[in-house]
Amino acid sequence: MDMNFYSVLYNDNKLFNHKNELEKNISEPLLTVRTLVIIATINNEMEELNLLGNMLKACKLDTHEYHVVRENTSSWLYYRQLSNIKEVILLGDIQQSLDLDIQLMENFPIKFDNRVFIKSGSLAELAFNKNLKTELWSKALQPHFIQS
């Protein structure tokens, strides 16, 4: 988001950032987080959200650094304008719902559109398949978030 003189209002000794029409439709957390996590439908909510929280904590991400989108209905063009997003984690079969026409290898960080994309199985698959979860950690999350 480019800031210029006309996009900032001065009122009552405070600066207010004026949002254009497109920005008004974006939720506040999306304007400040660095990591976007998009997950497919959840089957066992308590277990799967606990797994996701542990994964993100292992990546050394604080809750204010990421935003989780469940059952995405927006295309990548909606999120693309947010320059603050540096990583996109896709969990489940949701690439098509984003209209993302690139080949993403599973459990491997891919640089695309000035961001790092990490795609893996759904939270249900990760909870059930320990090998998949271990592969996601050792080949994608750990190298990108911990060792970089």
PDB file of C-alpha atoms in Angstrom:
ATOM      1  CA  MET A   1       0.000   0.000   0.000  1.00  0.00           C
ATOM      2  CA  ASP A   2       1.538   3.246  -1.115  1.00  0.00           C
ATOM      3  CA  MET A   3       1.009   6.132   1.229  1.00  0.00           C
ATOM      4  CA  ASN A   4       0.817   9.618  -0.205  1.00  0.00           C
ATOM      5  CA  PHE A   5      -0.266  12.967   1.112  1.00  0.00           C
ATOM      6  CA  TYR A   6      -3.847  12.513  -0.090  1.00  0.00           C
ATOM      7  CA  SER A   7      -4.344   9.137   1.594  1.00  0.00           C
ATOM      8  CA  VAL A   8      -3.675  10.433   5.108  1.00  0.00           C
ATOM      9  CA  LEU A   9      -6.116  12.572   7.089  1.00  0.00           C
ATOM     10  CA  TYR A  10      -5.057  14.672  10.049  1.00  0.00           C
ATOM     11  CA  ASN A  11      -7.669  15.046  12.772  1.00  0.00           C
ATOM     12  CA  ASP A  12      -7.571  15.645  16.523  1.00  0.00           C
ATOM     13  CA  ASN A  13      -3.764  15.290  16.710  1.00  0.00           C
ATOM     14  CA  LYS A  14      -3.963  11.805  15.172  1.00  0.00           C
ATOM     15  CA  LEU A  15      -3.109  10.462  11.763  1.00  0.00           C
ATOM     16  CA  PHE A  16      -5.764   8.353  10.094  1.00  0.00           C
ATOM     17  CA  ASN A  17      -4.985   6.242   7.089  1.00  0.00           C
ATOM     18  CA  HIS A  18      -7.690   6.618   4.471  1.00  0.00           C
ATOM     19  CA  LYS A  19      -8.609   3.316   2.781  1.00  0.00           C
ATOM     20  CA  ASN A  20      -9.635   3.145  -0.842  1.00  0.00           C
ATOM     21  CA  GLU A  21     -12.740   1.192  -1.888  1.00  0.00           C
ATOM     22  CA  LEU A  22     -10.836  -2.074  -2.385  1.00  0.00           C
ATOM     23  CA  GLU A  23      -9.095  -1.825   1.005  1.00  0.00           C
ATOM     24  CA  LYS A  24     -12.395  -1.218   2.825  1.00  0.00           C
ATOM     25  CA  ASN A  25     -13.458  -4.778   2.015  1.00  0.00           C
ATOM     26  CA  ILE A  26     -10.366  -6.327   3.591  1.00  0.00           C
ATOM     27  CA  SER A  27     -10.496  -7.366   7.236  1.00  0.00           C
ATOM     28  CA  GLU A  28      -8.131  -5.466   9.558  1.00  0.00           C
ATOM     29  CA  PRO A  29      -5.917  -8.455  10.496  1.00  0.00           C
ATOM     30  CA  LEU A  30      -5.095  -9.047   6.832  1.00  0.00           C
ATOM     31  CA  LEU A  31      -3.585  -5.568   6.611  1.00  0.00           C
ATOM     32  CA  THR A  32      -0.924  -6.265   9.240  1.00  0.00           C
ATOM     33  CA  VAL A  33      -0.016  -9.974   9.283  1.00  0.00           C
ATOM     34  CA  ARG A  34       2.995 -11.461   7.546  1.00  0.00           C
ATOM     35  CA  THR A  35       1.670 -15.005   7.149  1.00  0.00           C
ATOM     36  CA  LEU A  36      -1.631 -16.010   5.595  1.00  0.00           C
ATOM     37  CA  VAL A  37      -2.858 -19.525   6.384  1.00  0.00           C
ATOM     38  CA  ILE A  38      -5.721 -20.817   4.247  1.00  0.00           C
ATOM     39  CA  ILE A  39      -7.262 -24.087   5.382  1.00  0.00           C
ATOM     40  CA  ALA A  40      -9.845 -26.408   3.893  1.00  0.00           C
ATOM     41  CA  THR A  41     -12.938 -27.567   5.722  1.00  0.00           C
ATOM     42  CA  ILE A  42     -12.326 -28.751   9.278  1.00  0.00           C
ATOM     43  CA  ASN A  43     -13.683 -32.120  10.391  1.00  0.00           C
ATOM     44  CA  ASN A  44     -12.563 -32.355  14.019  1.00  0.00           C
ATOM     45  CA  GLU A  45     -12.352 -28.691  14.989  1.00  0.00           C
ATOM     46  CA  MET A  46     -10.719 -28.958  18.418  1.00  0.00           C
ATOM     47  CA  GLU A  47      -7.986 -31.403  17.371  1.00  0.00           C
ATOM     48  CA  GLU A  48      -7.235 -29.777  14.017  1.00  0.00           C
ATOM     49  CA  LEU A  49      -7.112 -26.196  15.307  1.00  0.00           C
ATOM     50  CA  ASN A  50      -4.878 -27.358  18.158  1.00  0.00           C
ATOM     51  CA  LEU A  51      -2.551 -28.969  15.588  1.00  0.00           C
ATOM     52  CA  LEU A  52      -2.511 -25.757  13.544  1.00  0.00           C
ATOM     53  CA  GLY A  53      -1.745 -23.649  16.619  1.00  0.00           C
ATOM     54  CA  ASN A  54       1.143 -25.948  17.564  1.00  0.00           C
ATOM     55  CA  MET A  55       2.520 -25.832  14.018  1.00  0.00           C
ATOM     56  CA  LEU A  56       2.472 -22.047  13.908  1.00  0.00           C
ATOM     57  CA  LYS A  57       3.988 -21.814  17.384  1.00  0.00           C
ATOM     58  CA  ALA A  58       6.800 -24.163  16.275  1.00  0.00           C
ATOM     59  CA  CYS A  59       7.392 -21.748  13.369  1.00  0.00           C
ATOM     60  CA  LYS A  60       7.984 -19.027  15.997  1.00  0.00           C
ATOM     61  CA  LEU A  61       4.959 -17.039  14.795  1.00  0.00           C
ATOM     62  CA  ASP A  62       3.025 -14.967  17.323  1.00  0.00           C
ATOM     63  CA  THR A  63      -0.745 -14.800  16.937  1.00  0.00           C
ATOM     64  CA  HIS A  64      -0.535 -11.222  15.605  1.00  0.00           C
ATOM     65  CA  GLU A  65       1.791 -12.358  12.788  1.00  0.00           C
ATOM     66  CA  TYR A  66      -0.624 -14.717  11.035  1.00  0.00           C
ATOM     67  CA  HIS A  67      -4.240 -14.864   9.959  1.00  0.00           C
ATOM     68  CA  VAL A  68      -6.202 -18.064   9.332  1.00  0.00           C
ATOM     69  CA  VAL A  69      -8.830 -18.146   6.607  1.00  0.00           C
ATOM     70  CA  ARG A  70     -11.250 -21.072   6.737  1.00  0.00           C
ATOM     71  CA  GLU A  71     -13.029 -22.332   3.649  1.00  0.00           C
ATOM     72  CA  ASN A  72     -11.703 -19.632   1.352  1.00  0.00           C
ATOM     73  CA  THR A  73     -14.100 -17.962  -1.094  1.00  0.00           C
ATOM     74  CA  SER A  74     -11.732 -15.293  -2.482  1.00  0.00           C
ATOM     75  CA  SER A  75      -9.329 -15.530  -5.397  1.00  0.00           C
ATOM     76  CA  TRP A  76      -5.603 -14.854  -5.084  1.00  0.00           C
ATOM     77  CA  LEU A  77      -6.200 -11.401  -6.616  1.00  0.00           C
ATOM     78  CA  TYR A  78      -7.999 -10.426  -3.408  1.00  0.00           C
ATOM     79  CA  TYR A  79      -4.966 -11.280  -1.222  1.00  0.00           C
ATOM     80  CA  ARG A  80      -2.296 -10.334  -3.759  1.00  0.00           C
ATOM     81  CA  GLN A  81      -2.624  -6.596  -3.134  1.00  0.00           C
ATOM     82  CA  LEU A  82      -1.504  -7.023   0.495  1.00  0.00           C
ATOM     83  CA  SER A  83       2.229  -6.388   0.359  1.00  0.00           C
ATOM     84  CA  ASN A  84       2.623  -7.185   4.079  1.00  0.00           C
ATOM     85  CA  ILE A  85       1.942 -10.889   3.418  1.00  0.00           C
ATOM     86  CA  LYS A  86       5.275 -12.665   2.975  1.00  0.00           C
ATOM     87  CA  GLU A  87       4.184 -16.313   3.361  1.00  0.00           C
ATOM     88  CA  VAL A  88       1.076 -18.186   2.284  1.00  0.00           C
ATOM     89  CA  ILE A  89       0.420 -21.613   3.787  1.00  0.00           C
ATOM     90  CA  LEU A  90      -2.222 -23.674   2.005  1.00  0.00           C
ATOM     91  CA  LEU A  91      -3.551 -26.657   3.959  1.00  0.00           C
ATOM     92  CA  GLY A  92      -5.896 -28.892   2.015  1.00  0.00           C
ATOM     93  CA  ASP A  93      -7.189 -28.901  -1.534  1.00  0.00           C
ATOM     94  CA  ILE A  94      -7.812 -25.164  -1.868  1.00  0.00           C
ATOM     95  CA  GLN A  95      -5.450 -24.048  -4.615  1.00  0.00           C
ATOM     96  CA  GLN A  96      -8.240 -24.193  -7.190  1.00  0.00           C
ATOM     97  CA  SER A  97     -10.563 -22.013  -5.093  1.00  0.00           C
ATOM     98  CA  LEU A  98      -7.845 -19.326  -5.139  1.00  0.00           C
ATOM     99  CA  ASP A  99      -7.656 -19.427  -8.954  1.00  0.00           C
ATOM    100  CA  LEU A 100      -3.943 -19.997  -8.500  1.00  0.00           C
ATOM    101  CA  ASP A 101      -2.642 -21.336 -11.782  1.00  0.00           C
ATOM    102  CA  ILE A 102       0.810 -22.481 -10.709  1.00  0.00           C
ATOM    103  CA  GLN A 103       2.213 -25.882  -9.833  1.00  0.00           C
ATOM    104  CA  LEU A 104       2.941 -26.028  -6.115  1.00  0.00           C
ATOM    105  CA  MET A 105       4.888 -29.005  -4.869  1.00  0.00           C
ATOM    106  CA  GLU A 106       3.533 -30.386  -1.646  1.00  0.00           C
ATOM    107  CA  ASN A 107       5.621 -29.688   1.459  1.00  0.00           C
ATOM    108  CA  PHE A 108       8.152 -27.528  -0.345  1.00  0.00           C
ATOM    109  CA  PRO A 109       8.524 -23.727  -0.141  1.00  0.00           C
ATOM    110  CA  ILE A 110       7.976 -22.094  -3.556  1.00  0.00           C
ATOM    111  CA  LYS A 111       8.670 -18.425  -4.280  1.00  0.00           C
ATOM    112  CA  PHE A 112       5.919 -16.883  -6.377  1.00  0.00           C
ATOM    113  CA  ASP A 113       4.543 -13.370  -6.655  1.00  0.00           C
ATOM    114  CA  ASN A 114       7.141 -12.019  -4.171  1.00  0.00           C
ATOM    115  CA  ARG A 115       5.958 -14.441  -1.481  1.00  0.00           C
ATOM    116  CA  VAL A 116       6.731 -17.922  -0.252  1.00  0.00           C
ATOM    117  CA  PHE A 117       3.974 -20.472  -0.768  1.00  0.00           C
ATOM    118  CA  ILE A 118       3.843 -23.708   1.221  1.00  0.00           C
ATOM    119  CA  LYS A 119       1.214 -26.266   0.289  1.00  0.00           C
ATOM    120  CA  SER A 120       0.368 -29.430   2.201  1.00  0.00           C
ATOM    121  CA  GLY A 121      -2.469 -31.777   3.018  1.00  0.00           C
ATOM    122  CA  SER A 122      -5.476 -30.775   5.077  1.00  0.00           C
ATOM    123  CA  LEU A 123      -5.304 -30.536   8.857  1.00  0.00           C
ATOM    124  CA  ALA A 124      -7.225 -33.827   9.039  1.00  0.00           C
ATOM    125  CA  GLU A 125      -4.622 -35.501   6.823  1.00  0.00           C
ATOM    126  CA  LEU A 126      -1.763 -34.031   8.853  1.00  0.00           C
ATOM    127  CA  ALA A 127      -3.351 -35.205  12.114  1.00  0.00           C
ATOM    128  CA  PHE A 128      -3.809 -38.713  10.735  1.00  0.00           C
ATOM    129  CA  ASN A 129      -0.584 -39.089   8.726  1.00  0.00           C
ATOM    130  CA  LYS A 130       2.488 -38.476  10.896  1.00  0.00           C
ATOM    131  CA  ASN A 131       4.833 -38.934   7.909  1.00  0.00           C
ATOM    132  CA  LEU A 132       3.079 -36.123   6.028  1.00  0.00           C
ATOM    133  CA  LYS A 133       3.294 -33.880   9.088  1.00  0.00           C
ATOM    134  CA  THR A 134       6.995 -34.685   9.557  1.00  0.00           C
ATOM    135  CA  GLU A 135       7.670 -33.993   5.870  1.00  0.00           C
ATOM    136  CA  LEU A 136       5.860 -30.637   6.059  1.00  0.00           C
ATOM    137  CA  TRP A 137       7.976 -29.638   9.039  1.00  0.00           C
ATOM    138  CA  SER A 138      11.362 -30.902   7.836  1.00  0.00           C
ATOM    139  CA  LYS A 139      11.109 -29.886   4.157  1.00  0.00           C
ATOM    140  CA  ALA A 140       9.092 -26.678   4.324  1.00  0.00           C
ATOM    141  CA  LEU A 141       8.279 -25.054   7.659  1.00  0.00           C
ATOM    142  CA  GLN A 142      11.555 -25.581   9.512  1.00  0.00           C
ATOM    143  CA  PRO A 143      13.807 -24.505   6.597  1.00  0.00           C
ATOM    144  CA  HIS A 144      11.747 -21.413   5.901  1.00  0.00           C
ATOM    145  CA  PHE A 145      10.771 -20.185   9.371  1.00  0.00           C
ATOM    146  CA  ILE A 146      13.552 -21.513  11.600  1.00  0.00           C
ATOM    147  CA  GLN A 147      16.695 -22.014   9.504  1.00  0.00           C
ATOM    148  CA  SER A 148      16.396 -18.996   7.217  1.00  0.00           C
TER     149      SER A 148
END
